[in-house]
PDB file of C-alpha atoms and ligand atoms in Angstrom:
ATOM      1  CA  UNK P   1       5.295  20.269  38.143  1.00 91.00           C
ATOM      2  CA  UNK P   2       5.805  16.597  37.039  1.00 95.00           C
ATOM      3  CA  UNK P   3       8.435  15.654  34.728  1.00 96.00           C
ATOM      4  CA  UNK P   4       6.238  15.382  31.571  1.00 96.00           C
ATOM      5  CA  UNK P   5       5.088  18.942  31.951  1.00 97.00           C
ATOM      6  CA  UNK P   6       8.546  20.279  32.728  1.00 98.00           C
ATOM      7  CA  UNK P   7       9.693  18.529  29.635  1.00 98.00           C
ATOM      8  CA  UNK P   8       6.843  20.249  27.537  1.00 98.00           C
ATOM      9  CA  UNK P   9       7.664  23.698  28.992  1.00 98.00           C
ATOM     10  CA  UNK P  10      11.645  23.278  28.266  1.00 98.00           C
ATOM     11  CA  UNK P  11      10.736  22.457  24.686  1.00 98.00           C
ATOM     12  CA  UNK P  12       8.622  25.233  24.444  1.00 98.00           C
ATOM     13  CA  UNK P  13      11.419  27.609  25.693  1.00 98.00           C
ATOM     14  CA  UNK P  14      14.016  25.960  23.521  1.00 98.00           C
ATOM     15  CA  UNK P  15      11.807  26.756  20.450  1.00 98.00           C
ATOM     16  CA  UNK P  16      11.495  30.224  21.563  1.00 98.00           C
ATOM     17  CA  UNK P  17      15.448  30.345  21.984  1.00 98.00           C
ATOM     18  CA  UNK P  18      15.692  29.051  18.264  1.00 98.00           C
ATOM     19  CA  UNK P  19      13.269  31.623  16.949  1.00 98.00           C
ATOM     20  CA  UNK P  20      15.142  34.304  18.641  1.00 98.00           C
ATOM     21  CA  UNK P  21      18.511  33.071  17.447  1.00 97.00           C
ATOM     22  CA  UNK P  22      17.239  32.804  13.794  1.00 96.00           C
ATOM     23  CA  UNK P  23      15.818  36.356  14.164  1.00 96.00           C
ATOM     24  CA  UNK P  24      19.278  37.823  15.468  1.00 95.00           C
ATOM     25  CA  UNK P  25      21.232  35.834  12.555  1.00 86.00           C
ATOM     26  CA  UNK P  26      22.381  39.136  11.085  1.00 89.00           C
ATOM     27  CA  UNK P  27      23.068  41.153  13.765  1.00 93.00           C
ATOM     28  CA  UNK P  28      26.246  42.182  15.296  1.00 93.00           C
ATOM     29  CA  UNK P  29      27.492  39.436  17.547  1.00 95.00           C
ATOM     30  CA  UNK P  30      29.522  41.603  19.795  1.00 96.00           C
ATOM     31  CA  UNK P  31      32.463  38.780  20.035  1.00 95.00           C
ATOM     32  CA  UNK P  32      34.606  39.225  23.118  1.00 95.00           C
ATOM     33  CA  UNK P  33      37.761  36.831  23.687  1.00 96.00           C
ATOM     34  CA  UNK P  34      37.804  35.159  27.370  1.00 95.00           C
ATOM     35  CA  UNK P  35      40.923  33.653  27.923  1.00 95.00           C
ATOM     36  CA  UNK P  36      42.414  33.244  24.209  1.00 94.00           C
ATOM     37  CA  UNK P  37      41.739  33.902  20.842  1.00 94.00           C
ATOM     38  CA  UNK P  38      39.747  30.785  20.494  1.00 93.00           C
ATOM     39  CA  UNK P  39      37.793  31.177  23.591  1.00 92.00           C
ATOM     40  CA  UNK P  40      35.079  33.522  22.735  1.00 91.00           C
ATOM     41  CA  UNK P  41      31.726  34.833  23.918  1.00 95.00           C
ATOM     42  CA  UNK P  42      29.274  36.739  22.056  1.00 96.00           C
ATOM     43  CA  UNK P  43      26.060  38.742  22.931  1.00 97.00           C
ATOM     44  CA  UNK P  44      23.910  35.821  22.079  1.00 98.00           C
ATOM     45  CA  UNK P  45      25.587  33.457  24.484  1.00 98.00           C
ATOM     46  CA  UNK P  46      25.059  35.803  27.330  1.00 98.00           C
ATOM     47  CA  UNK P  47      21.371  36.884  26.025  1.00 98.00           C
ATOM     48  CA  UNK P  48      20.349  33.340  25.654  1.00 98.00           C
ATOM     49  CA  UNK P  49      21.540  32.046  29.149  1.00 98.00           C
ATOM     50  CA  UNK P  50      20.143  35.475  30.663  1.00 98.00           C
ATOM     51  CA  UNK P  51      16.631  34.585  29.136  1.00 98.00           C
ATOM     52  CA  UNK P  52      16.679  30.880  30.351  1.00 98.00           C
ATOM     53  CA  UNK P  53      17.755  31.920  33.803  1.00 98.00           C
ATOM     54  CA  UNK P  54      15.034  34.392  33.797  1.00 98.00           C
ATOM     55  CA  UNK P  55      12.302  31.843  33.061  1.00 98.00           C
ATOM     56  CA  UNK P  56      13.657  29.202  35.318  1.00 98.00           C
ATOM     57  CA  UNK P  57      13.720  31.548  38.473  1.00 98.00           C
ATOM     58  CA  UNK P  58      10.082  32.777  37.732  1.00 98.00           C
ATOM     59  CA  UNK P  59       8.833  29.417  37.202  1.00 98.00           C
ATOM     60  CA  UNK P  60      11.029  27.137  39.708  1.00 98.00           C
ATOM     61  CA  UNK P  61      12.089  29.805  42.373  1.00 98.00           C
ATOM     62  CA  UNK P  62      13.644  26.800  44.484  1.00 98.00           C
ATOM     63  CA  UNK P  63      15.951  25.545  41.725  1.00 98.00           C
ATOM     64  CA  UNK P  64      19.619  26.144  41.604  1.00 98.00           C
ATOM     65  CA  UNK P  65      21.283  27.024  38.263  1.00 98.00           C
ATOM     66  CA  UNK P  66      24.869  26.178  36.823  1.00 98.00           C
ATOM     67  CA  UNK P  67      25.272  28.212  33.735  1.00 98.00           C
ATOM     68  CA  UNK P  68      28.681  29.061  31.716  1.00 98.00           C
ATOM     69  CA  UNK P  69      28.130  32.664  31.554  1.00 98.00           C
ATOM     70  CA  UNK P  70      27.518  33.569  34.835  1.00 97.00           C
ATOM     71  CA  UNK P  71      24.014  34.285  35.205  1.00 98.00           C
ATOM     72  CA  UNK P  72      23.253  31.109  37.364  1.00 98.00           C
ATOM     73  CA  UNK P  73      24.189  30.373  40.831  1.00 98.00           C
ATOM     74  CA  UNK P  74      27.156  29.443  42.782  1.00 97.00           C
ATOM     75  CA  UNK P  75      26.295  25.756  43.248  1.00 98.00           C
ATOM     76  CA  UNK P  76      28.601  23.644  45.884  1.00 97.00           C
ATOM     77  CA  UNK P  77      26.317  20.370  45.908  1.00 98.00           C
ATOM     78  CA  UNK P  78      23.885  18.772  44.012  1.00 98.00           C
ATOM     79  CA  UNK P  79      20.955  18.400  46.526  1.00 98.00           C
ATOM     80  CA  UNK P  80      17.471  19.518  45.541  1.00 98.00           C
ATOM     81  CA  UNK P  81      17.105  20.262  41.470  1.00 98.00           C
ATOM     82  CA  UNK P  82      19.922  21.661  39.613  1.00 98.00           C
ATOM     83  CA  UNK P  83      19.702  22.980  35.939  1.00 98.00           C
ATOM     84  CA  UNK P  84      22.678  22.972  33.895  1.00 99.00           C
ATOM     85  CA  UNK P  85      22.809  25.622  30.940  1.00 98.00           C
ATOM     86  CA  UNK P  86      25.209  25.665  27.997  1.00 98.00           C
ATOM     87  CA  UNK P  87      23.567  28.693  26.039  1.00 98.00           C
ATOM     88  CA  UNK P  88      25.563  28.019  22.872  1.00 98.00           C
ATOM     89  CA  UNK P  89      27.786  25.097  22.716  1.00 98.00           C
ATOM     90  CA  UNK P  90      30.373  25.418  20.148  1.00 98.00           C
ATOM     91  CA  UNK P  91      30.788  29.228  20.184  1.00 98.00           C
ATOM     92  CA  UNK P  92      33.576  29.431  17.898  1.00 97.00           C
ATOM     93  CA  UNK P  93      31.748  27.308  15.401  1.00 98.00           C
ATOM     94  CA  UNK P  94      28.829  29.677  15.842  1.00 97.00           C
ATOM     95  CA  UNK P  95      30.910  32.518  15.095  1.00 97.00           C
ATOM     96  CA  UNK P  96      33.139  30.947  12.240  1.00 96.00           C
ATOM     97  CA  UNK P  97      30.605  28.741  10.443  1.00 97.00           C
ATOM     98  CA  UNK P  98      27.373  30.029  11.697  1.00 96.00           C
ATOM     99  CA  UNK P  99      26.202  26.269  12.185  1.00 97.00           C
ATOM    100  CA  UNK P 100      27.349  23.297  14.267  1.00 98.00           C
ATOM    101  CA  UNK P 101      26.688  24.661  17.520  1.00 98.00           C
ATOM    102  CA  UNK P 102      24.017  23.512  20.151  1.00 98.00           C
ATOM    103  CA  UNK P 103      21.772  24.993  22.773  1.00 98.00           C
ATOM    104  CA  UNK P 104      22.080  22.403  25.934  1.00 99.00           C
ATOM    105  CA  UNK P 105      19.892  22.219  29.296  1.00 99.00           C
ATOM    106  CA  UNK P 106      19.929  19.368  31.855  1.00 99.00           C
ATOM    107  CA  UNK P 107      17.913  19.012  34.948  1.00 98.00           C
ATOM    108  CA  UNK P 108      19.399  16.878  37.747  1.00 98.00           C
ATOM    109  CA  UNK P 109      17.717  15.931  41.052  1.00 98.00           C
ATOM    110  CA  UNK P 110      19.697  14.768  44.091  1.00 98.00           C
ATOM    111  CA  UNK P 111      22.442  14.246  41.562  1.00 98.00           C
ATOM    112  CA  UNK P 112      20.095  12.133  39.133  1.00 98.00           C
ATOM    113  CA  UNK P 113      19.741  13.203  35.717  1.00 98.00           C
ATOM    114  CA  UNK P 114      15.861  13.790  34.743  1.00 98.00           C
ATOM    115  CA  UNK P 115      15.673  15.627  31.725  1.00 98.00           C
ATOM    116  CA  UNK P 116      18.326  16.399  29.226  1.00 98.00           C
ATOM    117  CA  UNK P 117      18.564  18.666  25.725  1.00 99.00           C
ATOM    118  CA  UNK P 118      20.838  19.182  23.051  1.00 99.00           C
ATOM    119  CA  UNK P 119      19.327  21.537  20.330  1.00 98.00           C
ATOM    120  CA  UNK P 120      21.348  21.439  16.798  1.00 98.00           C
ATOM    121  CA  UNK P 121      19.579  24.855  16.085  1.00 98.00           C
ATOM    122  CA  UNK P 122      20.695  25.350  12.264  1.00 96.00           C
ATOM    123  CA  UNK P 123      19.541  21.746  11.581  1.00 97.00           C
ATOM    124  CA  UNK P 124      16.571  22.124  13.738  1.00 98.00           C
ATOM    125  CA  UNK P 125      17.173  18.789  15.552  1.00 98.00           C
ATOM    126  CA  UNK P 126      16.142  18.702  19.103  1.00 98.00           C
ATOM    127  CA  UNK P 127      17.583  15.957  20.995  1.00 99.00           C
ATOM    128  CA  UNK P 128      15.858  15.037  24.288  1.00 98.00           C
ATOM    129  CA  UNK P 129      15.692  12.672  27.220  1.00 98.00           C
ATOM    130  CA  UNK P 130      13.426  12.150  30.030  1.00 98.00           C
ATOM    131  CA  UNK P 131      14.802   9.802  32.611  1.00 98.00           C
ATOM    132  CA  UNK P 132      13.321   6.200  31.866  1.00 98.00           C
ATOM    133  CA  UNK P 133      12.236   7.159  28.187  1.00 97.00           C
ATOM    134  CA  UNK P 134      15.309   6.616  26.100  1.00 98.00           C
ATOM    135  CA  UNK P 135      16.561   9.661  23.871  1.00 98.00           C
ATOM    136  CA  UNK P 136      14.498  11.414  21.151  1.00 98.00           C
ATOM    137  CA  UNK P 137      15.190  13.387  18.032  1.00 98.00           C
ATOM    138  CA  UNK P 138      12.137  15.529  17.035  1.00 98.00           C
ATOM    139  CA  UNK P 139      10.206  13.342  19.366  1.00 97.00           C
ATOM    140  CA  UNK P 140      11.290  10.135  17.446  1.00 98.00           C
ATOM    141  CA  UNK P 141      13.036   7.569  19.429  1.00 98.00           C
ATOM    142  CA  UNK P 142      16.704   6.989  18.858  1.00 98.00           C
ATOM    143  CA  UNK P 143      17.977   3.115  18.680  1.00 98.00           C
ATOM    144  CA  UNK P 144      20.202   1.622  20.891  1.00 97.00           C
ATOM    145  CA  UNK P 145      23.403   1.673  18.889  1.00 97.00           C
ATOM    146  CA  UNK P 146      25.291  -1.573  18.358  1.00 97.00           C
ATOM    147  CA  UNK P 147      27.996  -2.049  21.151  1.00 98.00           C
ATOM    148  CA  UNK P 148      31.176  -1.928  18.965  1.00 98.00           C
ATOM    149  CA  UNK P 149      34.636  -2.323  20.271  1.00 98.00           C
ATOM    150  CA  UNK P 150      37.061   0.362  19.663  1.00 98.00           C
ATOM    151  CA  UNK P 151      38.768  -1.105  16.587  1.00 98.00           C
ATOM    152  CA  UNK P 152      35.342  -1.523  14.980  1.00 98.00           C
ATOM    153  CA  UNK P 153      33.972   2.056  15.194  1.00 98.00           C
ATOM    154  CA  UNK P 154      34.722   5.592  14.913  1.00 98.00           C
ATOM    155  CA  UNK P 155      36.161   8.160  17.530  1.00 98.00           C
ATOM    156  CA  UNK P 156      35.139  11.415  18.205  1.00 98.00           C
ATOM    157  CA  UNK P 157      37.468  13.766  20.004  1.00 97.00           C
ATOM    158  CA  UNK P 158      38.707  17.444  20.430  1.00 94.00           C
ATOM    159  CA  UNK P 159      41.684  19.287  18.615  1.00 92.00           C
ATOM    160  CA  UNK P 160      43.201  20.101  22.221  1.00 90.00           C
ATOM    161  CA  UNK P 161      43.652  16.363  22.655  1.00 92.00           C
ATOM    162  CA  UNK P 162      44.627  15.386  19.228  1.00 90.00           C
ATOM    163  CA  UNK P 163      47.187  18.308  18.455  1.00 90.00           C
ATOM    164  CA  UNK P 164      48.772  18.582  21.896  1.00 86.00           C
ATOM    165  CA  UNK P 165      50.961  16.029  23.895  1.00 80.00           C
ATOM    166  CA  UNK P 166      49.251  16.024  27.113  1.00 87.00           C
ATOM    167  CA  UNK P 167      47.510  12.705  26.641  1.00 92.00           C
ATOM    168  CA  UNK P 168      49.634  10.869  23.963  1.00 92.00           C
ATOM    169  CA  UNK P 169      47.266   7.973  24.889  1.00 95.00           C
ATOM    170  CA  UNK P 170      44.378   9.335  23.098  1.00 96.00           C
ATOM    171  CA  UNK P 171      46.332   9.416  19.868  1.00 95.00           C
ATOM    172  CA  UNK P 172      46.950   5.992  20.157  1.00 96.00           C
ATOM    173  CA  UNK P 173      43.408   5.230  20.779  1.00 97.00           C
ATOM    174  CA  UNK P 174      42.273   7.019  17.791  1.00 96.00           C
ATOM    175  CA  UNK P 175      45.139   5.162  15.731  1.00 97.00           C
ATOM    176  CA  UNK P 176      43.363   1.832  17.034  1.00 98.00           C
ATOM    177  CA  UNK P 177      39.988   2.999  15.853  1.00 98.00           C
ATOM    178  CA  UNK P 178      38.596   2.963  12.390  1.00 98.00           C
ATOM    179  CA  UNK P 179      39.233   6.903  12.300  1.00 98.00           C
ATOM    180  CA  UNK P 180      38.699  10.073  14.263  1.00 97.00           C
ATOM    181  CA  UNK P 181      36.006  12.760  13.693  1.00 97.00           C
ATOM    182  CA  UNK P 182      36.022  16.239  15.323  1.00 97.00           C
ATOM    183  CA  UNK P 183      33.142  18.723  15.269  1.00 97.00           C
ATOM    184  CA  UNK P 184      34.035  21.458  17.774  1.00 97.00           C
ATOM    185  CA  UNK P 185      30.849  20.924  19.949  1.00 98.00           C
ATOM    186  CA  UNK P 186      30.986  18.600  22.747  1.00 98.00           C
ATOM    187  CA  UNK P 187      27.125  18.207  22.741  1.00 98.00           C
ATOM    188  CA  UNK P 188      26.921  17.419  19.015  1.00 98.00           C
ATOM    189  CA  UNK P 189      29.793  15.298  19.462  1.00 98.00           C
ATOM    190  CA  UNK P 190      28.095  13.450  22.215  1.00 98.00           C
ATOM    191  CA  UNK P 191      24.882  13.162  19.782  1.00 98.00           C
ATOM    192  CA  UNK P 192      27.139  11.122  17.258  1.00 98.00           C
ATOM    193  CA  UNK P 193      27.757   8.722  20.142  1.00 98.00           C
ATOM    194  CA  UNK P 194      24.082   8.692  20.743  1.00 98.00           C
ATOM    195  CA  UNK P 195      23.288   7.814  17.281  1.00 98.00           C
ATOM    196  CA  UNK P 196      25.935   5.443  16.711  1.00 98.00           C
ATOM    197  CA  UNK P 197      27.832   7.107  14.186  1.00 98.00           C
ATOM    198  CA  UNK P 198      30.890   6.964  16.163  1.00 98.00           C
ATOM    199  CA  UNK P 199      31.544   4.322  19.173  1.00 98.00           C
ATOM    200  CA  UNK P 200      33.433   6.924  21.605  1.00 98.00           C
ATOM    201  CA  UNK P 201      33.749  10.530  22.409  1.00 98.00           C
ATOM    202  CA  UNK P 202      36.847  11.565  24.451  1.00 98.00           C
ATOM    203  CA  UNK P 203      37.573  14.887  25.647  1.00 97.00           C
ATOM    204  CA  UNK P 204      39.362  16.749  28.252  1.00 97.00           C
ATOM    205  CA  UNK P 205      38.669  19.577  30.570  1.00 96.00           C
ATOM    206  CA  UNK P 206      34.861  19.519  29.862  1.00 98.00           C
ATOM    207  CA  UNK P 207      32.724  21.701  32.468  1.00 98.00           C
ATOM    208  CA  UNK P 208      29.357  20.523  34.002  1.00 98.00           C
ATOM    209  CA  UNK P 209      27.191  22.059  31.360  1.00 98.00           C
ATOM    210  CA  UNK P 210      29.233  20.379  28.712  1.00 98.00           C
ATOM    211  CA  UNK P 211      28.741  16.930  29.895  1.00 98.00           C
ATOM    212  CA  UNK P 212      25.390  17.095  31.927  1.00 98.00           C
ATOM    213  CA  UNK P 213      22.670  16.194  29.084  1.00 99.00           C
ATOM    214  CA  UNK P 214      25.154  13.861  27.519  1.00 98.00           C
ATOM    215  CA  UNK P 215      25.488  11.751  30.543  1.00 98.00           C
ATOM    216  CA  UNK P 216      21.785  11.134  30.792  1.00 98.00           C
ATOM    217  CA  UNK P 217      21.912  10.249  27.264  1.00 98.00           C
ATOM    218  CA  UNK P 218      24.305   7.717  27.614  1.00 98.00           C
ATOM    219  CA  UNK P 219      22.707   6.229  30.793  1.00 98.00           C
ATOM    220  CA  UNK P 220      19.511   5.993  28.818  1.00 98.00           C
ATOM    221  CA  UNK P 221      21.018   4.219  25.422  1.00 98.00           C
ATOM    222  CA  UNK P 222      22.960   1.647  27.726  1.00 98.00           C
ATOM    223  CA  UNK P 223      26.242   3.058  27.007  1.00 98.00           C
ATOM    224  CA  UNK P 224      28.972   4.574  29.577  1.00 98.00           C
ATOM    225  CA  UNK P 225      30.202   7.765  30.809  1.00 98.00           C
ATOM    226  CA  UNK P 226      33.065   7.922  32.897  1.00 98.00           C
ATOM    227  CA  UNK P 227      36.342  10.327  33.667  1.00 98.00           C
ATOM    228  CA  UNK P 228      39.422   8.948  32.131  1.00 97.00           C
ATOM    229  CA  UNK P 229      40.549   7.051  35.282  1.00 97.00           C
ATOM    230  CA  UNK P 230      36.965   5.339  35.080  1.00 98.00           C
ATOM    231  CA  UNK P 231      35.412   7.341  38.105  1.00 98.00           C
ATOM    232  CA  UNK P 232      32.092   8.656  38.263  1.00 98.00           C
ATOM    233  CA  UNK P 233      31.787  11.747  36.231  1.00 98.00           C
ATOM    234  CA  UNK P 234      31.522  14.818  38.715  1.00 98.00           C
ATOM    235  CA  UNK P 235      29.002  17.768  37.964  1.00 98.00           C
ATOM    236  CA  UNK P 236      30.582  20.141  40.365  1.00 98.00           C
ATOM    237  CA  UNK P 237      33.902  20.484  38.447  1.00 98.00           C
ATOM    238  CA  UNK P 238      35.769  19.809  35.230  1.00 98.00           C
ATOM    239  CA  UNK P 239      36.422  16.475  34.045  1.00 98.00           C
ATOM    240  CA  UNK P 240      38.321  14.362  31.260  1.00 97.00           C
ATOM    241  CA  UNK P 241      35.457  12.179  29.879  1.00 98.00           C
ATOM    242  CA  UNK P 242      34.852   9.316  27.804  1.00 98.00           C
ATOM    243  CA  UNK P 243      31.292   8.510  26.489  1.00 98.00           C
ATOM    244  CA  UNK P 244      31.299   5.319  24.894  1.00 98.00           C
ATOM    245  CA  UNK P 245      29.471   2.065  23.822  1.00 98.00           C
ATOM    246  CA  UNK P 246      30.252  -0.505  26.825  1.00 98.00           C
ATOM    247  CA  UNK P 247      32.782  -2.407  24.626  1.00 98.00           C
ATOM    248  CA  UNK P 248      34.682   0.600  23.252  1.00 98.00           C
ATOM    249  CA  UNK P 249      34.468   2.167  26.916  1.00 98.00           C
ATOM    250  CA  UNK P 250      36.693  -0.924  28.130  1.00 98.00           C
ATOM    251  CA  UNK P 251      39.229  -0.545  25.383  1.00 98.00           C
ATOM    252  CA  UNK P 252      39.739   2.927  25.868  1.00 98.00           C
ATOM    253  CA  UNK P 253      39.885   2.792  29.694  1.00 98.00           C
ATOM    254  CA  UNK P 254      42.433   0.113  29.414  1.00 98.00           C
ATOM    255  CA  UNK P 255      44.601   2.206  26.977  1.00 97.00           C
ATOM    256  CA  UNK P 256      44.045   5.478  29.244  1.00 96.00           C
ATOM    257  CA  UNK P 257      45.578   3.237  32.465  1.00 91.00           C
ATOM    258  CA  UNK P 258      48.760   1.877  30.466  1.00 81.00           C
TER     259      UNK P 258
HETATM  260  P1  2AM G   1      31.948  26.202  24.217  1.00 63.72           P
HETATM  261  O1  2AM G   1      31.590  26.350  22.927  1.00 63.72           O
HETATM  262  O2  2AM G   1      30.684  26.106  24.891  1.00 63.72           O
HETATM  263  O3  2AM G   1      32.891  27.112  25.055  1.00 63.72           O
HETATM  264  C1  2AM G   1      35.126  22.700  21.385  1.00 63.72           C
HETATM  265  O4  2AM G   1      36.176  21.585  21.009  1.00 63.72           O
HETATM  266  C2  2AM G   1      34.088  22.372  22.514  1.00 63.72           C
HETATM  267  O5  2AM G   1      35.028  22.167  23.756  1.00 63.72           O
HETATM  268  C3  2AM G   1      33.040  22.952  22.540  1.00 63.72           C
HETATM  269  O6  2AM G   1      31.881  22.005  23.263  1.00 63.72           O
HETATM  270  C4  2AM G   1      33.443  24.013  23.736  1.00 63.72           C
HETATM  271  O7  2AM G   1      32.413  24.460  24.340  1.00 63.72           O
HETATM  272  C5  2AM G   1      34.249  23.287  24.542  1.00 63.72           C
HETATM  273  N1  2AM G   1      35.302  24.094  25.200  1.00 63.72           N
HETATM  274  C6  2AM G   1      35.420  25.283  25.111  1.00 63.72           C
HETATM  275  N2  2AM G   1      36.967  25.684  25.808  1.00 63.72           N
HETATM  276  C7  2AM G   1      37.275  24.378  26.394  1.00 63.72           C
HETATM  277  C8  2AM G   1      38.366  24.340  27.114  1.00 63.72           C
HETATM  278  N3  2AM G   1      39.206  25.344  27.496  1.00 63.72           N
HETATM  279  N4  2AM G   1      38.551  23.080  27.483  1.00 63.72           N
HETATM  280  C9  2AM G   1      37.810  22.196  27.080  1.00 63.72           C
HETATM  281  N5  2AM G   1      36.526  22.349  26.418  1.00 63.72           N
HETATM  282  C10 2AM G   1      36.244  23.633  26.014  1.00 63.72           C
HETATM  283 CA1   CA G   2      32.492  28.840  26.018  1.00 63.72          CA
HETATM  284 CA1   CA G   3      30.347  24.013  25.820  1.00 63.72          CA
HETATM  285 CA1   CA G   4      29.035  27.786  25.729  1.00 63.72          CA
END
C-alpha cells in the first residue's frame, strides 16, 4: 500500500478511535497505578492500543509494533516498517481534566519517519505528516515557524524537569527564555513547537512512542530534534530530548553542555 493510502486509512482509524473515546466518556475508567500515583493507566489506554494493534496486524501483518501498554512486539531494531503507538499521551490529564491528551501514531521504515499523527481529541485537531509534505492540522498546512533564538521565545518543559534538581541547566534555560509553559502531554507540547507557540520543548526520559511522530514533524518543519548531548534520537530507548527551532536548539545545547 502506498503512503497516501496508508495515510487515509490511519486517519480513518483515528476518527473511529475519537468516536470511541467520546462514546465512552462517562463510563468507569478502571484507573490503575503503574509505578507511582502520577503514573496511571486506564481501561481506555489499553483498549485503544489493543484496537489499533488489531487493525495493524490484520492489514499489515509484516510490520512491527512498539506500543506503550504491551500489545505490540518486542522490537530490537528498526529494520522494515515499525509502528509506534501511544494510545493516550497525557493519561494524567485524561483522568484529572478530561482534556489535553492526544492519541499518537507514527510509522517509520528502515528508521526513517514516513507518517506521524498527534490527535488532540477533545479539541478535534488532528495533526498529521506524510514525509515530504510538511505538517497539517485537519488537512490544513502549518506554516514554518520563525527561527527564534532561546531568548526571543517561550519554552515548554515537563514538571519532572522544572521541579527536580536532576538537570539544573534546564531551569537556567527556562530563565533565559521569555517564559516556561507546561501542558503534561509530550505530544501536545511538541505541537506547540510545531505551531511556533513555543520555540523549544525540553523533556527527560521520553519513550519512543512519545517522540516518534514529533520527530518527523520537526524534520518536516526545518526544526531540530536531538538528545541533550546533541546526539540523534534513538527510537529503541528512552531519550532526554530537545525539539526546537534551529537557533534555540543551538542556544539550549550550549547551555546543557556547560
Ligand atoms: P503518558 O501520559 O503517555 O504516560 C507528562 O509530562 C508527559 O510525560 C506525558 O506525555 C506522559 O506520557 C509522559 N511521561 C509519563 N511518565 C513519564 C516518565 N516517567 N518520564 C517521562 N515522561 C513521562
Ligand atoms: Ca503512561
Ligand atoms: Ca506518552
Ligand atoms: Ca500513554
